[in-house]
Amino acid sequence: MLFNSFEFLVFFTIFFVLFFYTKGYTRHAILFVSSCIFYAWFIPKYLLILFLAIGIDYYAAIKIEDATTEAKRKIGLLFGVINTCALLFVFKYYNFFIENVSQVLGSDFVRWDIILPIGLSFHTFQSLSYVIDVYRKKVKPERNLLIYSNYVMMFPQLVAGPIERAGHLMPQLRESLTYRLNQTDFVIGASLFFYGLFKKVVVADNIAPYVDSVYSNHALHDGSTLLLASMLFSVQIYADFSGYSDMAIGLARMLGFSFQPNFATPYFSRSVTEFWRRWHISLSSWIRDYLYYPLVRSFGRTTKVKIYLSTLITFALIGLWHGANWTFLAFGTLHGIYLVAEGVTEKTRKSVADFLRLEKLGFIYYGFQTSVVFILVSLSFVFFRSTSFEEALSIFKNIFFDFSLSKINVLDTNGFAVLFFSIGLLFLSEFFVFRKFTVEDVYKKEHGTLYSMALIAISLLLILAFGFFGGGSFIYFQF
Amino acid sequence: MISILKKIILCLAVVIILDRVCGYLFMEIFFKNTFSGESGGTINYVISKKPKLDFLILGPSRAKHSINPNTLTALGKNGHNLGINATTIINSSLIFDLLLKEGVTTKVLVLQTDLENYNKQSDSVLLDQIKRLYPYDTDTIRSYVKELSFAERLMYQSDLYKLNRKMLNVGFNFLKRNSMEDYNGYVGLPSTQYPPLDTSLSQNYVFDETTKNWEAFKKIAALAKRKDIPLIVVFPPSYKNVFFNKVEQKKLVEAMKKEGVALIVDLSDVTKIPRLENKDLWRDSLHLNSEGAEIFSELLNNELKKSLIKSPHIKKSTL
């Protein structure tokens, strides 16, 4: 079920009334059943995989807690981690692995005819962090299976995050047994939801037809059109994914849950390093805590070379997390290279900037830096958007060797006008968020309720007037 | 809960009021005074500036870019091409109905259509075709909306939704309204650097009498008959016959004859028109460039001259 569908509106309204009509474990049972219905709306049988993942880590965490020796605790940890990773491997990476092994060995291993369960990478990571945190004694294991199930499969964040940590969400789940409907949470949550819906329907879905059309006929377009489409895809994926995250966070907030923010105006970043602190925060912080830091520590004494190597490995894995394809690996590795390059040239760049007194240029220098970051990120998204490595290389070839602004092709003038208007609206709203004037800040002002309601009304009117309906699913649902 | 419900109702009331006010103002100030552009401007142009026509051409981009009314002297001097890009016969049917309701009269209706319209899969674009004409709000449009999903019917109640994604185009064309000259609707296409593709698109086309598009065709034919307007159907060619399927085309033509069409000018087989086989006359495999369009318009005019003398359906007085 998609957040941007009419079915979801009906589903959520019924759920909302039932959720607040009940209390205690009945409320949790309603949340659980509703999450099952929500997930089964896509492919019902994949609920079993979800239950399996829940069962594995629920059992592993209790085993870790109950273990009397360190060795037994480690066995519990390994049981949870290996089995969860195996689930991810089988459903997401097996075919990719087999194809490449077959190519290398020249033999023909059998591929599995399976569809990737929606949101598998998200809920397995959420589940993994729980087991690891129990092992690290950061959280106590949850012995109530219903509460733990809701931690993993609560529908606002089930299919595309944000990836929540047990330490943050589990206490809220317990508190929600007695939570009373609250006007503040409802209004802030609804504002966030409609702002996210605006991002998805007005911005992302208006851009999608242009990008799809250019990428599906990439051989017919020159570098300028391909670069434009790639830059637009950067905006599309941001509006799509951050729109989804806002909706998820908004829905949860209406129910009294506070999720961690997943985006913080990433395209206002002055470096790629800063970009990753602002982009898909729940994944980048997960990777930092459960992969990058342990990896750096595993190398022994910390040196710059070891940090760079860890960065490259981590980002290659971030790329692979997105999908089992060389294009995603290239996407992640390219970001790793950006970060290493930034690390290596940091002092030189600072010296040049000081010598030329670039900081004094203020807004111009800031604009230059953010533009460079935006172009670098857009180039990396060529890998992300391409269906194959060869397609990505062909697009890069045109961008770098067949570039002429006079050949730029906008395809449909009206569609393009709407598209640029919607991007303008997004930029304006993001600028307010960047200047610390978020949806929550609007509510906290005097007459905040009125302002928040105005925000909802404006979002709805913009959606009606400029939204692209029938845009379909969210990009990150495929991961 | 009650206080939240009150706020939801208040918010919805504000949205409904603003929707009505903004929608009304936009329609009255901008939309009705816009006479160019495919978000309704070209239709408004015919309603306001050309209410009495010798002939009216309806159809998709292949009509708009291939038939020059000035060349069709066989049908009279005062003709207009109201072809609209990426439309199907449903759109043509709704426009024809709308124009007649708005008092537009035409002596002859020239309808450009293709076999592809009556293929089984064609109904999937139904919503898009109807949505294009939402701002006009006629009974026929409403009857089509009734067949759509509940969500669509609900959104149709919004005046701003009826202008969905059209406002910028309309606004831009509104600004141009005073500098506009009279035009006949035909738009010649320039050539491109890419040769037309010759991959056949029509191998699997099957004429299906159960499609909504065929129903729409029948509606046009019936309406034309009722208003005593001779209907001429034109099938243009495609490069290397990529859009041509001989067997199914024949079935379609036979079915159209049964609907009382005054005249069918079937030029869909390009092999019978050697002059148009030259790839330099094509912008792409479906659209002639302006040079090709002039040749096609001349050919069509000659065919009309020849056929009209013989046609029993067209009274001499209408021409």
PDB file of C-alpha atoms in Angstrom, chain A residues 131-239:
ATOM      1  CA  VAL A 131      20.751  -7.763  18.218  1.00  0.00           C
ATOM      2  CA  ILE A 132      24.095  -5.948  18.159  1.00  0.00           C
ATOM      3  CA  ASP A 133      22.871  -3.347  20.658  1.00  0.00           C
ATOM      4  CA  VAL A 134      21.653  -6.091  22.980  1.00  0.00           C
ATOM      5  CA  TYR A 135      25.072  -7.722  22.695  1.00  0.00           C
ATOM      6  CA  ARG A 136      26.770  -4.384  23.373  1.00  0.00           C
ATOM      7  CA  LYS A 137      24.454  -4.019  26.372  1.00  0.00           C
ATOM      8  CA  LYS A 138      23.090  -0.769  25.032  1.00  0.00           C
ATOM      9  CA  VAL A 139      19.516  -2.040  25.195  1.00  0.00           C
ATOM     10  CA  LYS A 140      17.665  -4.695  27.101  1.00  0.00           C
ATOM     11  CA  PRO A 141      16.049  -7.387  24.967  1.00  0.00           C
ATOM     12  CA  GLU A 142      12.303  -7.128  24.497  1.00  0.00           C
ATOM     13  CA  ARG A 143      10.615 -10.253  25.816  1.00  0.00           C
ATOM     14  CA  ASN A 144       7.177  -9.318  24.577  1.00  0.00           C
ATOM     15  CA  LEU A 145       7.045 -10.653  21.019  1.00  0.00           C
ATOM     16  CA  LEU A 146       4.194  -8.321  20.078  1.00  0.00           C
ATOM     17  CA  ILE A 147       6.144  -5.215  21.055  1.00  0.00           C
ATOM     18  CA  TYR A 148       9.283  -6.492  19.343  1.00  0.00           C
ATOM     19  CA  SER A 149       7.309  -7.302  16.176  1.00  0.00           C
ATOM     20  CA  ASN A 150       5.959  -3.760  16.133  1.00  0.00           C
ATOM     21  CA  TYR A 151       9.498  -2.446  16.533  1.00  0.00           C
ATOM     22  CA  VAL A 152      10.482  -4.180  13.287  1.00  0.00           C
ATOM     23  CA  MET A 153       7.302  -3.968  11.279  1.00  0.00           C
ATOM     24  CA  MET A 154       5.435  -0.868  12.403  1.00  0.00           C
ATOM     25  CA  PHE A 155       3.922   0.205   9.077  1.00  0.00           C
ATOM     26  CA  PRO A 156       5.024   3.861   8.844  1.00  0.00           C
ATOM     27  CA  GLN A 157       8.663   2.776   8.634  1.00  0.00           C
ATOM     28  CA  LEU A 158       8.353  -0.812   7.435  1.00  0.00           C
ATOM     29  CA  VAL A 159       9.161  -0.571   3.752  1.00  0.00           C
ATOM     30  CA  ALA A 160      11.651   2.277   3.415  1.00  0.00           C
ATOM     31  CA  GLY A 161      12.756   3.393   6.861  1.00  0.00           C
ATOM     32  CA  PRO A 162      13.866   5.510   8.581  1.00  0.00           C
ATOM     33  CA  ILE A 163      15.965   2.712  10.118  1.00  0.00           C
ATOM     34  CA  GLU A 164      15.194   3.208  13.792  1.00  0.00           C
ATOM     35  CA  ARG A 165      17.378   2.068  16.685  1.00  0.00           C
ATOM     36  CA  ALA A 166      16.000  -0.071  19.491  1.00  0.00           C
ATOM     37  CA  GLY A 167      17.328   2.323  22.120  1.00  0.00           C
ATOM     38  CA  HIS A 168      15.220   5.088  20.635  1.00  0.00           C
ATOM     39  CA  LEU A 169      12.049   3.332  19.512  1.00  0.00           C
ATOM     40  CA  MET A 170      11.558   0.505  21.985  1.00  0.00           C
ATOM     41  CA  PRO A 171      10.878   2.757  25.028  1.00  0.00           C
ATOM     42  CA  GLN A 172       8.363   4.690  22.911  1.00  0.00           C
ATOM     43  CA  LEU A 173       6.602   1.452  22.006  1.00  0.00           C
ATOM     44  CA  ARG A 174       6.226   0.635  25.679  1.00  0.00           C
ATOM     45  CA  GLU A 175       5.004   4.162  26.451  1.00  0.00           C
ATOM     46  CA  SER A 176       2.500   3.952  23.627  1.00  0.00           C
ATOM     47  CA  LEU A 177       0.519   1.417  25.648  1.00  0.00           C
ATOM     48  CA  THR A 178      -0.911   4.373  27.550  1.00  0.00           C
ATOM     49  CA  TYR A 179      -0.321   7.258  25.125  1.00  0.00           C
ATOM     50  CA  ARG A 180      -3.268   9.624  24.713  1.00  0.00           C
ATOM     51  CA  LEU A 181      -4.080  11.397  21.480  1.00  0.00           C
ATOM     52  CA  ASN A 182      -2.277  14.701  21.514  1.00  0.00           C
ATOM     53  CA  GLN A 183      -3.101  17.755  19.416  1.00  0.00           C
ATOM     54  CA  THR A 184       0.527  18.895  19.137  1.00  0.00           C
ATOM     55  CA  ASP A 185       1.718  15.549  17.810  1.00  0.00           C
ATOM     56  CA  PHE A 186      -1.254  15.269  15.489  1.00  0.00           C
ATOM     57  CA  VAL A 187      -0.866  18.701  13.916  1.00  0.00           C
ATOM     58  CA  ILE A 188       2.933  18.432  13.531  1.00  0.00           C
ATOM     59  CA  GLY A 189       2.580  14.898  12.160  1.00  0.00           C
ATOM     60  CA  ALA A 190      -0.130  15.881   9.680  1.00  0.00           C
ATOM     61  CA  SER A 191       1.916  18.907   8.518  1.00  0.00           C
ATOM     62  CA  LEU A 192       4.941  16.669   7.948  1.00  0.00           C
ATOM     63  CA  PHE A 193       2.848  14.090   6.127  1.00  0.00           C
ATOM     64  CA  PHE A 194       1.370  16.618   3.710  1.00  0.00           C
ATOM     65  CA  TYR A 195       4.723  18.308   3.184  1.00  0.00           C
ATOM     66  CA  GLY A 196       6.149  14.890   2.275  1.00  0.00           C
ATOM     67  CA  LEU A 197       3.197  14.193   0.000  1.00  0.00           C
ATOM     68  CA  PHE A 198       3.836  17.524  -1.722  1.00  0.00           C
ATOM     69  CA  LYS A 199       7.485  16.553  -2.279  1.00  0.00           C
ATOM     70  CA  LYS A 200       6.486  13.210  -3.747  1.00  0.00           C
ATOM     71  CA  VAL A 201       3.483  14.154  -5.898  1.00  0.00           C
ATOM     72  CA  VAL A 202       4.388  17.682  -6.948  1.00  0.00           C
ATOM     73  CA  VAL A 203       8.166  17.478  -7.227  1.00  0.00           C
ATOM     74  CA  ALA A 204       9.390  13.888  -7.659  1.00  0.00           C
ATOM     75  CA  ASP A 205       6.528  12.629  -9.826  1.00  0.00           C
ATOM     76  CA  ASN A 206       6.645  15.683 -12.097  1.00  0.00           C
ATOM     77  CA  ILE A 207      10.350  15.120 -12.722  1.00  0.00           C
ATOM     78  CA  ALA A 208      10.086  11.359 -13.247  1.00  0.00           C
ATOM     79  CA  PRO A 209       8.580  11.326 -16.787  1.00  0.00           C
ATOM     80  CA  TYR A 210      11.375  13.530 -18.139  1.00  0.00           C
ATOM     81  CA  VAL A 211      14.158  11.517 -16.498  1.00  0.00           C
ATOM     82  CA  ASP A 212      12.556   8.208 -17.516  1.00  0.00           C
ATOM     83  CA  SER A 213      12.159   9.345 -21.092  1.00  0.00           C
ATOM     84  CA  VAL A 214      15.767  10.568 -21.426  1.00  0.00           C
ATOM     85  CA  TYR A 215      17.294   7.542 -19.686  1.00  0.00           C
ATOM     86  CA  SER A 216      15.233   5.022 -21.639  1.00  0.00           C
ATOM     87  CA  ASN A 217      16.452   6.578 -24.907  1.00  0.00           C
ATOM     88  CA  HIS A 218      19.870   7.664 -23.673  1.00  0.00           C
ATOM     89  CA  ALA A 219      21.584   6.830 -26.956  1.00  0.00           C
ATOM     90  CA  LEU A 220      19.482   9.466 -28.735  1.00  0.00           C
ATOM     91  CA  HIS A 221      20.492  12.301 -26.405  1.00  0.00           C
ATOM     92  CA  ASP A 222      23.632  14.366 -26.212  1.00  0.00           C
ATOM     93  CA  GLY A 223      25.634  15.129 -23.064  1.00  0.00           C
ATOM     94  CA  SER A 224      23.773  18.319 -22.121  1.00  0.00           C
ATOM     95  CA  THR A 225      20.376  16.573 -22.034  1.00  0.00           C
ATOM     96  CA  LEU A 226      21.835  13.602 -20.174  1.00  0.00           C
ATOM     97  CA  LEU A 227      23.513  15.849 -17.606  1.00  0.00           C
ATOM     98  CA  LEU A 228      20.289  17.792 -17.148  1.00  0.00           C
ATOM     99  CA  ALA A 229      18.341  14.544 -16.705  1.00  0.00           C
ATOM    100  CA  SER A 230      20.934  13.303 -14.185  1.00  0.00           C
ATOM    101  CA  MET A 231      20.765  16.555 -12.224  1.00  0.00           C
ATOM    102  CA  LEU A 232      16.983  16.346 -12.264  1.00  0.00           C
ATOM    103  CA  PHE A 233      17.178  12.752 -11.088  1.00  0.00           C
ATOM    104  CA  SER A 234      19.181  13.984  -8.072  1.00  0.00           C
ATOM    105  CA  VAL A 235      16.274  16.255  -7.210  1.00  0.00           C
ATOM    106  CA  GLN A 236      13.729  13.539  -8.004  1.00  0.00           C
ATOM    107  CA  ILE A 237      15.301  10.920  -5.761  1.00  0.00           C
ATOM    108  CA  TYR A 238      15.683  13.450  -2.968  1.00  0.00           C
ATOM    109  CA  ALA A 239      12.056  14.611  -3.231  1.00  0.00           C
TER     110      ALA A 239
END
